[in-house]
Coordinates of C-alpha atoms and ligand atoms in Angstrom, one line a residue:
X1 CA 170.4 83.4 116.0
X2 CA 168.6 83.7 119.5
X3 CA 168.5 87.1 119.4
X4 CA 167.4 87.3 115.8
X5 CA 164.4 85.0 116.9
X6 CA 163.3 87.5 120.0
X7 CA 163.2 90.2 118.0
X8 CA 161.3 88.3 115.2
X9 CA 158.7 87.7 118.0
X10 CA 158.9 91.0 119.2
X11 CA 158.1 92.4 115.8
X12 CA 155.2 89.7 114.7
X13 CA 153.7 90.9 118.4
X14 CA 153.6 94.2 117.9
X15 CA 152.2 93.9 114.1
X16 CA 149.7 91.6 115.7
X17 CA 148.8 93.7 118.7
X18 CA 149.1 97.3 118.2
X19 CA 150.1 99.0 121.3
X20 CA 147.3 101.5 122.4
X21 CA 148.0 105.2 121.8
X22 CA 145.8 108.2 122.9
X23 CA 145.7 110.3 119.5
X24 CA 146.1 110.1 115.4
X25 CA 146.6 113.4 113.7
X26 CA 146.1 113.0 110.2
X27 CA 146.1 114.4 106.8
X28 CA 148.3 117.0 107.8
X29 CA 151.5 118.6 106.5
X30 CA 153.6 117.9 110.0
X31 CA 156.5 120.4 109.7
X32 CA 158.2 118.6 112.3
X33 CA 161.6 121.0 112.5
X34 CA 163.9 118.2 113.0
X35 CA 168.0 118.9 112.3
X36 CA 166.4 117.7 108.5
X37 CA 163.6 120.3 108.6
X38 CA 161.3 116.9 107.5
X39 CA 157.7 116.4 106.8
X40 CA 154.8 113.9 108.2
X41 CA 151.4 113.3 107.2
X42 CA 150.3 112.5 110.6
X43 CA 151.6 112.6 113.9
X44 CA 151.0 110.0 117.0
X45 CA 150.7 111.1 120.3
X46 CA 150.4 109.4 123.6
X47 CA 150.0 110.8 127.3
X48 CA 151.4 114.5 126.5
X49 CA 154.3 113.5 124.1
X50 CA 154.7 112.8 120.5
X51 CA 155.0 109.2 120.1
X52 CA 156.1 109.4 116.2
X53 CA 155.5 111.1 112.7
X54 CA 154.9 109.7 109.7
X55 CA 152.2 108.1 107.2
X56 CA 148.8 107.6 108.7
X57 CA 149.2 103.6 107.3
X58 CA 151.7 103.0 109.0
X59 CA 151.0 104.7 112.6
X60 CA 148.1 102.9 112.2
X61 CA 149.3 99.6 111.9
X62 CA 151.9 100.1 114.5
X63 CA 149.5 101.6 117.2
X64 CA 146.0 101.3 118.1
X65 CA 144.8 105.0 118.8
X66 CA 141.8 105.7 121.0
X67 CA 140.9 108.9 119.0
X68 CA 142.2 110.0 115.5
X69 CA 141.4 113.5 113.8
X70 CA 141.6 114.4 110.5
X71 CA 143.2 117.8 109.9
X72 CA 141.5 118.4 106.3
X73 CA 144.8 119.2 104.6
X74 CA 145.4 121.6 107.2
X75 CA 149.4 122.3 108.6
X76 CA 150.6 121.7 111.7
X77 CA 153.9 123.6 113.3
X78 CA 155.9 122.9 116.7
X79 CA 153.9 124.7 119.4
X80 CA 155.3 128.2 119.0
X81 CA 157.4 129.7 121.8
X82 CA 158.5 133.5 122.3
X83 CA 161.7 133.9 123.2
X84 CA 161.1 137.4 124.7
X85 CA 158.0 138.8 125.3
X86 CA 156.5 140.9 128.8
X87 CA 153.9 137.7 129.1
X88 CA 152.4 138.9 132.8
X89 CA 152.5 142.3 132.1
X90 CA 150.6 141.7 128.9
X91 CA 147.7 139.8 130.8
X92 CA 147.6 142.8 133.0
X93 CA 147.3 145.4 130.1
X94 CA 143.8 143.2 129.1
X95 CA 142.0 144.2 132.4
X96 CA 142.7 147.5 131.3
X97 CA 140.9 149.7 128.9
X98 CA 142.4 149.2 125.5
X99 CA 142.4 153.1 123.9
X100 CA 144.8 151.8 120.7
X101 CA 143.4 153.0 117.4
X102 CA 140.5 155.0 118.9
X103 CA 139.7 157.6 116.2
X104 CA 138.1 160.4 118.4
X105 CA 137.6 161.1 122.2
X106 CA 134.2 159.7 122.1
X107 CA 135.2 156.8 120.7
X108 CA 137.3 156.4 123.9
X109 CA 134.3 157.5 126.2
X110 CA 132.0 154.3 124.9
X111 CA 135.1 152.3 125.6
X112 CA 135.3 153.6 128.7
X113 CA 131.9 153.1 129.7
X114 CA 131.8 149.6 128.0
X115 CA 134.7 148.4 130.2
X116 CA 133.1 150.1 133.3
X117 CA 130.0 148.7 133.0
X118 CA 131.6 145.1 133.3
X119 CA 134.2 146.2 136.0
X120 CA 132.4 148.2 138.3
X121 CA 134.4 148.7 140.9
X122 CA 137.7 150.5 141.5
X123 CA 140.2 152.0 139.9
X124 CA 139.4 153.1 136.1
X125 CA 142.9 152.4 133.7
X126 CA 143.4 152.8 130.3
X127 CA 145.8 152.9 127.8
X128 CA 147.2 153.7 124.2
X129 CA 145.3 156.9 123.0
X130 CA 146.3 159.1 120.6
X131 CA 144.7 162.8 119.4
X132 CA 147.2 162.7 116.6
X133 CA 144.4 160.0 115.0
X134 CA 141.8 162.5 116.2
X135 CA 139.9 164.6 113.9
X136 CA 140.6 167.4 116.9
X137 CA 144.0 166.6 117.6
X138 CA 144.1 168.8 120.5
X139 CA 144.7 167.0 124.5
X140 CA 141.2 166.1 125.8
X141 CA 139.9 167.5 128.9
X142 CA 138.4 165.7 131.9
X143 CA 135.4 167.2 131.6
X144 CA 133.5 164.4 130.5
X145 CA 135.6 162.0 132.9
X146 CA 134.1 164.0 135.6
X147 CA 130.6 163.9 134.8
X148 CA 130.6 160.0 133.4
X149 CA 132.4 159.0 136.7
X150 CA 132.4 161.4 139.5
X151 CA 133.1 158.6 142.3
X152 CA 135.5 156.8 140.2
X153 CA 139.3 157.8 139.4
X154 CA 140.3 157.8 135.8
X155 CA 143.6 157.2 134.4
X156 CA 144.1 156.8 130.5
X157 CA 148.2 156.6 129.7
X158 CA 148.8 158.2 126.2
X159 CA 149.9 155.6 123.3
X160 CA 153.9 156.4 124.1
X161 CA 153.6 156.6 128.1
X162 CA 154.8 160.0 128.4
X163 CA 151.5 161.6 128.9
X164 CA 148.0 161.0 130.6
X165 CA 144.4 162.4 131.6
X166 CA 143.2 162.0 134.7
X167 CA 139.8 163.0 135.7
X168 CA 139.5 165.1 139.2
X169 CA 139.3 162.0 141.5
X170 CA 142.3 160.4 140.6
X171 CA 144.3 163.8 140.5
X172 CA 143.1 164.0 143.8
X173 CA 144.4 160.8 144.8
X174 CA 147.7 161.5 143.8
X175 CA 147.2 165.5 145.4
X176 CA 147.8 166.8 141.9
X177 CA 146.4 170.3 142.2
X178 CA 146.6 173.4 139.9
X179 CA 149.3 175.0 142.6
X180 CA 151.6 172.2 141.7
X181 CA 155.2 171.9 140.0
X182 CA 156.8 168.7 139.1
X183 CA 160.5 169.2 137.6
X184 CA 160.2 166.9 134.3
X185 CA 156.9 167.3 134.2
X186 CA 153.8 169.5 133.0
X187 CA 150.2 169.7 135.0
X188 CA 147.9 171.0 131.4
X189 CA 145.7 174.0 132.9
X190 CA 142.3 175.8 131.4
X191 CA 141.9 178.9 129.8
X192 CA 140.5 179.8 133.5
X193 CA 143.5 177.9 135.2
X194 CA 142.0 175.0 136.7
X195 CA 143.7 172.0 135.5
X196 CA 142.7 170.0 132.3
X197 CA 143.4 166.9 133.5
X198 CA 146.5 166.4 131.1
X199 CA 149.5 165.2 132.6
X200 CA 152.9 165.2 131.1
X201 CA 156.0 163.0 131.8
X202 CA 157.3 162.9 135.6
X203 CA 153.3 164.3 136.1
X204 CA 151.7 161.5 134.5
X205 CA 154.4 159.4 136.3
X206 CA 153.1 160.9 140.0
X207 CA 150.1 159.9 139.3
X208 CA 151.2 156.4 137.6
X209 CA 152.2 156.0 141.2
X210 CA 149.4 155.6 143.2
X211 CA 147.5 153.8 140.9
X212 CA 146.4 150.5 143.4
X213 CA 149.2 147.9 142.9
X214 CA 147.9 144.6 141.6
X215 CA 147.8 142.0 144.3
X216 CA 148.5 138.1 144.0
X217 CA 144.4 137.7 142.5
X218 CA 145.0 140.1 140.4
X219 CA 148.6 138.9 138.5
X220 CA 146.4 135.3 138.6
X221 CA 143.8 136.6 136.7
X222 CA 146.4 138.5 134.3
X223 CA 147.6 135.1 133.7
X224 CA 145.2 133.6 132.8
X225 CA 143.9 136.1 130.4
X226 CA 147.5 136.1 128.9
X227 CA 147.4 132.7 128.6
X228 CA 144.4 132.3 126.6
X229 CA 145.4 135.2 124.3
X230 CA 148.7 133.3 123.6
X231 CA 146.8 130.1 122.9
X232 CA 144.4 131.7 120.7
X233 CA 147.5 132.6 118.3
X234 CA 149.5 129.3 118.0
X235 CA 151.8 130.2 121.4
X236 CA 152.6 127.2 123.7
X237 CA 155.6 128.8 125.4
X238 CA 157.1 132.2 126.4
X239 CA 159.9 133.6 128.1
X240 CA 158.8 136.4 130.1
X241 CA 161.5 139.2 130.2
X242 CA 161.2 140.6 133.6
X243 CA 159.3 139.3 136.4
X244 CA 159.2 139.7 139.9
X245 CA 159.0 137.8 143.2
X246 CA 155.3 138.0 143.7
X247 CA 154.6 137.4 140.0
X248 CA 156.8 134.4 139.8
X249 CA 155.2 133.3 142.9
X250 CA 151.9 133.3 141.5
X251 CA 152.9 131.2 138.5
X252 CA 154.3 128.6 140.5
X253 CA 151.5 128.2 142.6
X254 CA 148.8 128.4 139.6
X255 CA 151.4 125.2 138.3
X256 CA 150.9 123.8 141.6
X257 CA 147.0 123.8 141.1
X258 CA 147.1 122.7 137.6
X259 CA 146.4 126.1 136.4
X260 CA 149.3 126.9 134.1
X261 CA 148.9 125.4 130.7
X262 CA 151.4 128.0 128.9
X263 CA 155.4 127.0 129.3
X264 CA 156.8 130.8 131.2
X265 CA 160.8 130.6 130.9
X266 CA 160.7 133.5 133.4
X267 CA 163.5 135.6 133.6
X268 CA 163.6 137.2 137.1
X269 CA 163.6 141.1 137.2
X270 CA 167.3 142.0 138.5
X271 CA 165.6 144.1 141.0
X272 CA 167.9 144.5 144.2
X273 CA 165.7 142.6 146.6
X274 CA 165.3 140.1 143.9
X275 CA 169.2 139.6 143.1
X276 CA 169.5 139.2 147.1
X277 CA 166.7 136.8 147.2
X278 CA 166.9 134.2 144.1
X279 CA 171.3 134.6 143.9
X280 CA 170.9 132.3 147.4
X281 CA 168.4 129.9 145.3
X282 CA 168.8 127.4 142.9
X283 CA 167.4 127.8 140.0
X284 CA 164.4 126.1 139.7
X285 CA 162.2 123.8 136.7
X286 CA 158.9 122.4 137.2
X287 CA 156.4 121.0 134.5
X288 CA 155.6 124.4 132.8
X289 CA 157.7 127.0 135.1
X290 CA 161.4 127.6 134.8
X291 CA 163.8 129.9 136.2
X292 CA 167.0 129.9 135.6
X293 CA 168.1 133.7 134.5
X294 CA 168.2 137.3 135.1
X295 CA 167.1 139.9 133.5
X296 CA 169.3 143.3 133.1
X297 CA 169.0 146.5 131.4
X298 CA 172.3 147.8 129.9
X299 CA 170.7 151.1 128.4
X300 CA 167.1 152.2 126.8
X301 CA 165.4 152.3 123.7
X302 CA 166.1 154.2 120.5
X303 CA 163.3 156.2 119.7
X304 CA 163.4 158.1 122.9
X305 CA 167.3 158.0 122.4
X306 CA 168.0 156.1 125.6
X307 CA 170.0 153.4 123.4
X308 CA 173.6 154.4 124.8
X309 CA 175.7 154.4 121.1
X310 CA 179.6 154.6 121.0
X311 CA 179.3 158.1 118.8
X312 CA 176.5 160.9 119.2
X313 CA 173.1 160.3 117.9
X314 CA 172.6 161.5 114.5
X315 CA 169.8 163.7 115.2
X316 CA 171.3 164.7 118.6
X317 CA 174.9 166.1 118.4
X318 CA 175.9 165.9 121.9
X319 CA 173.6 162.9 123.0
X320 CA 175.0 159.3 123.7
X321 CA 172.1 157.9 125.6
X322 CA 172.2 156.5 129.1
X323 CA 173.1 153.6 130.9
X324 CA 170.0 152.1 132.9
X325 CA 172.8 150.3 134.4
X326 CA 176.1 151.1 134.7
X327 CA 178.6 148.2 133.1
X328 CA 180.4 148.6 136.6
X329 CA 177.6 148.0 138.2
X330 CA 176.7 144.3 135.8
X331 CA 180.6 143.3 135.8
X332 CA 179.8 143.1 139.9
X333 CA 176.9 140.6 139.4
X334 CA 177.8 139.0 136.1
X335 CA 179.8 136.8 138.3
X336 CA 177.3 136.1 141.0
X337 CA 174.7 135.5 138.7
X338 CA 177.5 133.1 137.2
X339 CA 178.4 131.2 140.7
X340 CA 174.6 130.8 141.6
X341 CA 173.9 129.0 138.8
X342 CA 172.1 131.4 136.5
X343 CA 172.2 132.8 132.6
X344 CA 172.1 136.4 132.6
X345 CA 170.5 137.9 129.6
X346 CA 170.7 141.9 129.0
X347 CA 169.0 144.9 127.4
X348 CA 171.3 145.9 125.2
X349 CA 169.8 148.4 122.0
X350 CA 172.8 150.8 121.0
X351 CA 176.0 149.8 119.8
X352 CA 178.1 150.7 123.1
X353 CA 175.9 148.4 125.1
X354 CA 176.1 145.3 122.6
X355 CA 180.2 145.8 123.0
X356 CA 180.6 146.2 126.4
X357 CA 178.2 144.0 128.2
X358 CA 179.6 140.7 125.5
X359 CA 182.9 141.8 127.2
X360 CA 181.5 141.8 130.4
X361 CA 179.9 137.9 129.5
X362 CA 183.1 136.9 128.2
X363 CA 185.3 138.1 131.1
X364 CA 182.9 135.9 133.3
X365 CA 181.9 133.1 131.4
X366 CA 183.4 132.8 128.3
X367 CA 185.2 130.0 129.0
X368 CA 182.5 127.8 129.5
X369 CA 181.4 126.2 126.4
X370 CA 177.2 126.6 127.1
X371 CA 176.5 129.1 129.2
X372 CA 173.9 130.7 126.6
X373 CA 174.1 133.9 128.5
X374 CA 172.0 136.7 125.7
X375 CA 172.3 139.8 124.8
X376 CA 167.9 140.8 124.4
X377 CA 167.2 142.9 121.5
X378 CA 171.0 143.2 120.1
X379 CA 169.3 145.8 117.8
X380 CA 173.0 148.0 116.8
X381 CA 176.1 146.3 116.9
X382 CA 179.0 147.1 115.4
X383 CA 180.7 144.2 113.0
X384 CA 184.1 144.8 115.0
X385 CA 181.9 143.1 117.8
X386 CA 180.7 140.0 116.1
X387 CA 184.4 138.1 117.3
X388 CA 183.9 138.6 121.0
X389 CA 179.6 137.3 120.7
X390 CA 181.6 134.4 118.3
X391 CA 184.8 133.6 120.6
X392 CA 182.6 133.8 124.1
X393 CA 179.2 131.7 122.4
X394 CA 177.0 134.8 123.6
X395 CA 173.9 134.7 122.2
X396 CA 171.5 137.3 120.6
X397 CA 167.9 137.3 121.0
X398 CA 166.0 139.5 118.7
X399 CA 162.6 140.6 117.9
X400 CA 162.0 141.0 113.9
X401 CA 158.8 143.5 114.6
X402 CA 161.0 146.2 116.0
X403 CA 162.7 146.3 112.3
X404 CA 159.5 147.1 110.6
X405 CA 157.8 149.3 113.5
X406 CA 161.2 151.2 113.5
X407 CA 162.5 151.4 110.7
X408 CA 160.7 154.7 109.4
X409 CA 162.7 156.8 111.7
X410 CA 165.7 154.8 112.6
X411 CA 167.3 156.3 109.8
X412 CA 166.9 159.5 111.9
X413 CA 168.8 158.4 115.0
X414 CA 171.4 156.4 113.5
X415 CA 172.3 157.9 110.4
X416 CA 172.6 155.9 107.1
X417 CA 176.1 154.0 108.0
X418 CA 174.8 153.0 111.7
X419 CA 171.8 152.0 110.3
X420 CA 172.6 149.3 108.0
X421 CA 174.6 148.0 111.7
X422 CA 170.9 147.6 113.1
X423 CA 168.2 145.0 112.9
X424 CA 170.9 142.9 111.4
X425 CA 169.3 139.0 112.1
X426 CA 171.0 137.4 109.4
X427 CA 174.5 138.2 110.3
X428 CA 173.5 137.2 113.8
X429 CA 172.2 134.9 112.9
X430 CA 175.8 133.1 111.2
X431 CA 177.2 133.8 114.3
X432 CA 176.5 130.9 115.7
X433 CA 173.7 129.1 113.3
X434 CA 171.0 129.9 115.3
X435 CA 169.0 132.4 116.6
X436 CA 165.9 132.8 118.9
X437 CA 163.4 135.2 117.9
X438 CA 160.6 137.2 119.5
X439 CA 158.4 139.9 119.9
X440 CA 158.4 142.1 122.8
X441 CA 154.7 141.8 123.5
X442 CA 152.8 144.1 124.3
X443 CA 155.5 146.3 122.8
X444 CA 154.8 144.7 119.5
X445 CA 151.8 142.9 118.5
X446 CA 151.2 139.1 120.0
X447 CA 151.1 137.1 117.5
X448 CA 154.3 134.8 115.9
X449 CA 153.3 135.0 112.7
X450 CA 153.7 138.7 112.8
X451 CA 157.6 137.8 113.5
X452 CA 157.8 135.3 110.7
X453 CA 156.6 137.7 108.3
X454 CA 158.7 140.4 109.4
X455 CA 161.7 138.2 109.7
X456 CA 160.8 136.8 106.1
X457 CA 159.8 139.8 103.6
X458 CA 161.0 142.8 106.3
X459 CA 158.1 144.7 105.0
X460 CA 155.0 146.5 107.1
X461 CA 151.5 145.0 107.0
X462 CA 151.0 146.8 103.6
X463 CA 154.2 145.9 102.2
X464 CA 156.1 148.9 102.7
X465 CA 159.0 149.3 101.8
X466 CA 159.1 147.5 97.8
X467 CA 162.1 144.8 98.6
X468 CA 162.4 144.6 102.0
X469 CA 163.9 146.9 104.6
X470 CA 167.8 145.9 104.7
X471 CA 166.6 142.6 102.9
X472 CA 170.1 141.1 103.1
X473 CA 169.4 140.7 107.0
X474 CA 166.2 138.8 106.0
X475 CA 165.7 135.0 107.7
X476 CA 164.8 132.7 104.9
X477 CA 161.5 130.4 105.8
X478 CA 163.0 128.1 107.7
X479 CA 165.6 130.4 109.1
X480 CA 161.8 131.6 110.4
X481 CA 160.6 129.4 112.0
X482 CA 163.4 127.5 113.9
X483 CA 164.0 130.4 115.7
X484 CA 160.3 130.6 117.1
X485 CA 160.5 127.3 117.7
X486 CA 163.6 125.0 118.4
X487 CA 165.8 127.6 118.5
X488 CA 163.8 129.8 121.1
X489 CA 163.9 126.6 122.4
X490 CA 167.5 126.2 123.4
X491 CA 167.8 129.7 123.9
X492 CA 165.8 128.5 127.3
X493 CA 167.3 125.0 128.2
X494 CA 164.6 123.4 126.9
X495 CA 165.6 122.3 123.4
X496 CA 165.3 118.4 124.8
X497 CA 161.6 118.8 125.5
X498 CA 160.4 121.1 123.1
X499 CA 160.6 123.7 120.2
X500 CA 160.5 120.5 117.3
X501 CA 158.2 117.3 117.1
X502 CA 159.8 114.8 117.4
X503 CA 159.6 110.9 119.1
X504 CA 159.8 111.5 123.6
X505 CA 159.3 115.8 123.3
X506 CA 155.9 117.5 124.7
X507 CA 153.0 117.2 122.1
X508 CA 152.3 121.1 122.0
X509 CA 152.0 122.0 118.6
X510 CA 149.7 124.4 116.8
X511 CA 147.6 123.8 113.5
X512 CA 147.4 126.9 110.6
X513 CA 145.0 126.4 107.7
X514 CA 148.3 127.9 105.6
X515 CA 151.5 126.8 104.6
X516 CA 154.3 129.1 106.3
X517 CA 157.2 127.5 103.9
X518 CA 154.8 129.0 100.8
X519 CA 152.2 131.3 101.7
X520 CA 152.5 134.8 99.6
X521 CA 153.4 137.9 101.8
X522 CA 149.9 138.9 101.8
X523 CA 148.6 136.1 102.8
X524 CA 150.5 134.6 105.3
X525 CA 149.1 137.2 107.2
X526 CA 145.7 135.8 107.1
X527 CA 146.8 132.5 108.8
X528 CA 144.0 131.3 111.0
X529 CA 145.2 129.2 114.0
X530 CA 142.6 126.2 113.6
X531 CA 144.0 124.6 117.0
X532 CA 146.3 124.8 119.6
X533 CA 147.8 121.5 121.4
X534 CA 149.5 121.6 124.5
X535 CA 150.9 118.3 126.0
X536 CA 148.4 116.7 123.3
X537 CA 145.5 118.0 125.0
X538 CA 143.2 120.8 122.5
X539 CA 143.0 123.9 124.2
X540 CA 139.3 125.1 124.2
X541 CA 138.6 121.0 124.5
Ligands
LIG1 ZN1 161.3 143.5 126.6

């Protein structure tokens, strides 16, 4: 009877004296992604977390909120996190020249001068051209490089990295002269034999060499840049595939100074000085920085057939692909990775890397019921090797873009049987119930919805193919978005804090003037990110 009293009194005081709250967002559609996948009209937030969703009436009564927007119908979605994506690396690319979809060499000269006339100092870099979308589509010459900047090196990297033009200072920086030979590699020459300026593969790669490595300021700024670029399309969090010691340095200091807004789960690079520096650490989780994994690579990719397959590629009789590491070489640190604390997450794209490296998880930690260790990309695995992902609770990470960016010629590597093994995020999916999903930025294009839409309708931007490609691996909606949200989520550790919004977790969350459970293919493509929220503070406020 006493206690029924003291609660009585604790519920009259609280209906007579709201308890103060910082912020009321209402008139909303709150997809809060919840284990019921449930719906709010508004959502209460107080000092960085969500405090509760529900009907505006109600919050009202029960708190007294020192602001309160109204969303005009709008829809609001957990803070969206990428579960792999080259985050740093990205930020770095944007104080480059961007050459992608230039449609002529002059159109790439006014970029050029554009970008130098606001960076006038140093080192000239571009990247991403392409004289296939030329009217010409012949290799440029330097010509023009030469005379637009003659005290200046240029370097623009073709769109696929395995070519370059360099204007005569910055061949001269890397001593690149018409005399030389590079095995792997091919210096263009001139009708008179001087040399064009075109570089191709271990050429280009020379020269990549001594461009001027960015410095501690420089990854800052990169970060920074990334970071408003992932705001600006609905990202609160990313897990960067691959960084290093000075990069992961940076971030912790820029946390340190109150600089970081974006969560970076940041896998560190398994570079040898790196493996003999952080396998002595713990791992370590601050407010928006956490490190707690390696990052491998098993093989390479499967357009340049580097994906090492268990049978010859289909457009290459006697070619298996390569290990980038040997399995010998990952069974040796699988375990140390293991002892030190650490989730290991691998590279693996063809169908003899997703066997052998689960096996090499499951030999080292299979036994342990959440070690969450990933296989990144798991683009071609065989059925036969769902049991041993199942058994040994390995997880795949994958990155619905690459479906629809490869599937025009993955056909060609793979062969039709092979091919209907790949991109398979459905029966991954089942695996284990969930799945995080990603991009691959700046592989792929930044922005999440790109991946929901490719999960969803496995189609290109204009709908190609009619159906779907492989449409029985399609995610459904919701499928969708858990897995750039609360699944991504746990796939980092972080399921408790983020990735659904929900009473105690971090208030990022990001508000779309469309409705992803219902928006028509077309459409949902033409989302417009009205705001992003990170620990309940607007970004741009
Ligand atoms: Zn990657």
């Amino acid at each position: 009877m006493r206690l029924y009293f003291a609660l009585l009194l604790t519920l009259l005081a609280a209906c007579s004296h709201p308890q103060p709250a910082d912020l009321l967002l209402y008139n909303a559609t709150v997809f809060t992604v919840d284990s019921a996948f449930s719906t709010a009209e508004a959502i209460a937030i107080h000092q960085g977390k969500v405090l509760a969703t529900g009907d505006r009436a109600v919050l009202e009564k029960t708190y007294r909120f020192a602001e309160s927007r109204d969303l005009k119908g709008a829809f609001v979605y957990p803070g969206f996190i990428d579960a792999h994506c080259h985050f740093v690396y990205y930020g770095l690319n944007l104080q480059q020249v961007d050459l992608k979809g230039t449609r002529s060499w002059d159109e790439v000269l006014v970029r050029l001068q554009a970008f130098a006339a606001e960076n006038p100092q140093g080192w000239l870099i571009g990247r991403g051209w392409d004289q296939n979308d030329w009217p010409e589509t012949v290799y440029p010459d330097r010509a023009a490089l030469d005379s637009l900047f003659p005290n200046r090196p240029v370097y623009l990297g073709r769109v696929d990295g395995h070519a370059a033009v360099a204007n005569a200072q910055a061949l001269l920086a890397a001593q690149l002269y018409a005399s030389t030979q590079i095995t792997g590699g091919e210096l263009l020459k001139r009708p008179n034999g001087e040399l064009s300026g075109v570089l191709m593969d271990n050429a280009a790669n020379r020269l990549e060499a001594v461009l001027p490595a960015p410095d501690a300021a420089a990854w800052r700024e990169a970060i920074l840049d990334a970071q408003a670029a992932c705001h600006a399309v609905g990202l609160t969090s990313v897990h960067d595939a691959g960084l290093n010691r000075l990069q992961l340095e940076v971030l912790q200091k820029m946390e340190a100074a109150g600089e970081l807004s974006m969560g970076v789960y940041g896998m560190i690079s398994a570079f040898p000085e790196e493996l003999a520096y952080y396998l002595k650490k713990a791992p370590y989780r601050g407010s928006h920085l956490h490190v707690r994994s390696f990052k491998f690579y098993a093989d390479g990719a499967l357009g340049s057939r580097g994906a090492r397959l268990k049978e010859p590629y289909h457009d290459d009789h006697n070619h298996f692909g390569l290990w980038v590491t040997e399995p010998d070489t990952l069974a040796y640190y699988a375990p140390l990775v293991a002892a030190a604390g650490y989730q290991m997450n691998t590279h693996c794209i063809g169908d003899a890397a997703n066997q052998r490296i689960p096996e090499i998880y499951a030999a080292t930690v299979g036994q342990q019921s959440d070690h969450r260790w990933r296989v990144e990309h798991a683009q071609v695995v065989t059925p036969v090797d769902y049991a041993i992902y199942k058994k040994a609770g390995i997880v795949p990470s994958v990155q619905p873009t690459h479906a629809t960016s490869d599937m025009y010629w993955a056909g060609d590597r793979l062969g039709a049987k092979r091919l209907t093994q790949a991109y398979a995020y459905q029966n991954l999916l089942q695996l284990h119930g969930w799945l995080p999903l990603g991009t691959d930025f700046p592989v792929e294009d930044i922005s999440p919805l790109k991946t929901f839409y490719a999960a969803v309708f496995r189609v290109d931007s204009v709908g190609y193919p009619e159906g779907g490609f492989q449409a029985e691996n399609a995610l459904t909606r919701e499928q969708a978005l858990r897995g750039m949200t609360i699944w991504a989520a746990h796939a980092g550790f972080e399921e408790k804090e983020k990735g659904s919004l929900e009473a105690g977790k971090q208030a990022d969350l990001v508000v779309l003037d469309r409705n992803l459970m219902e928006a028509a293919a077309p459409d949902l493509l033409k989302s417009k990110v009205l705001a992003t929220y990170v620990g309940g503070k607007r970004i741009g406020d």
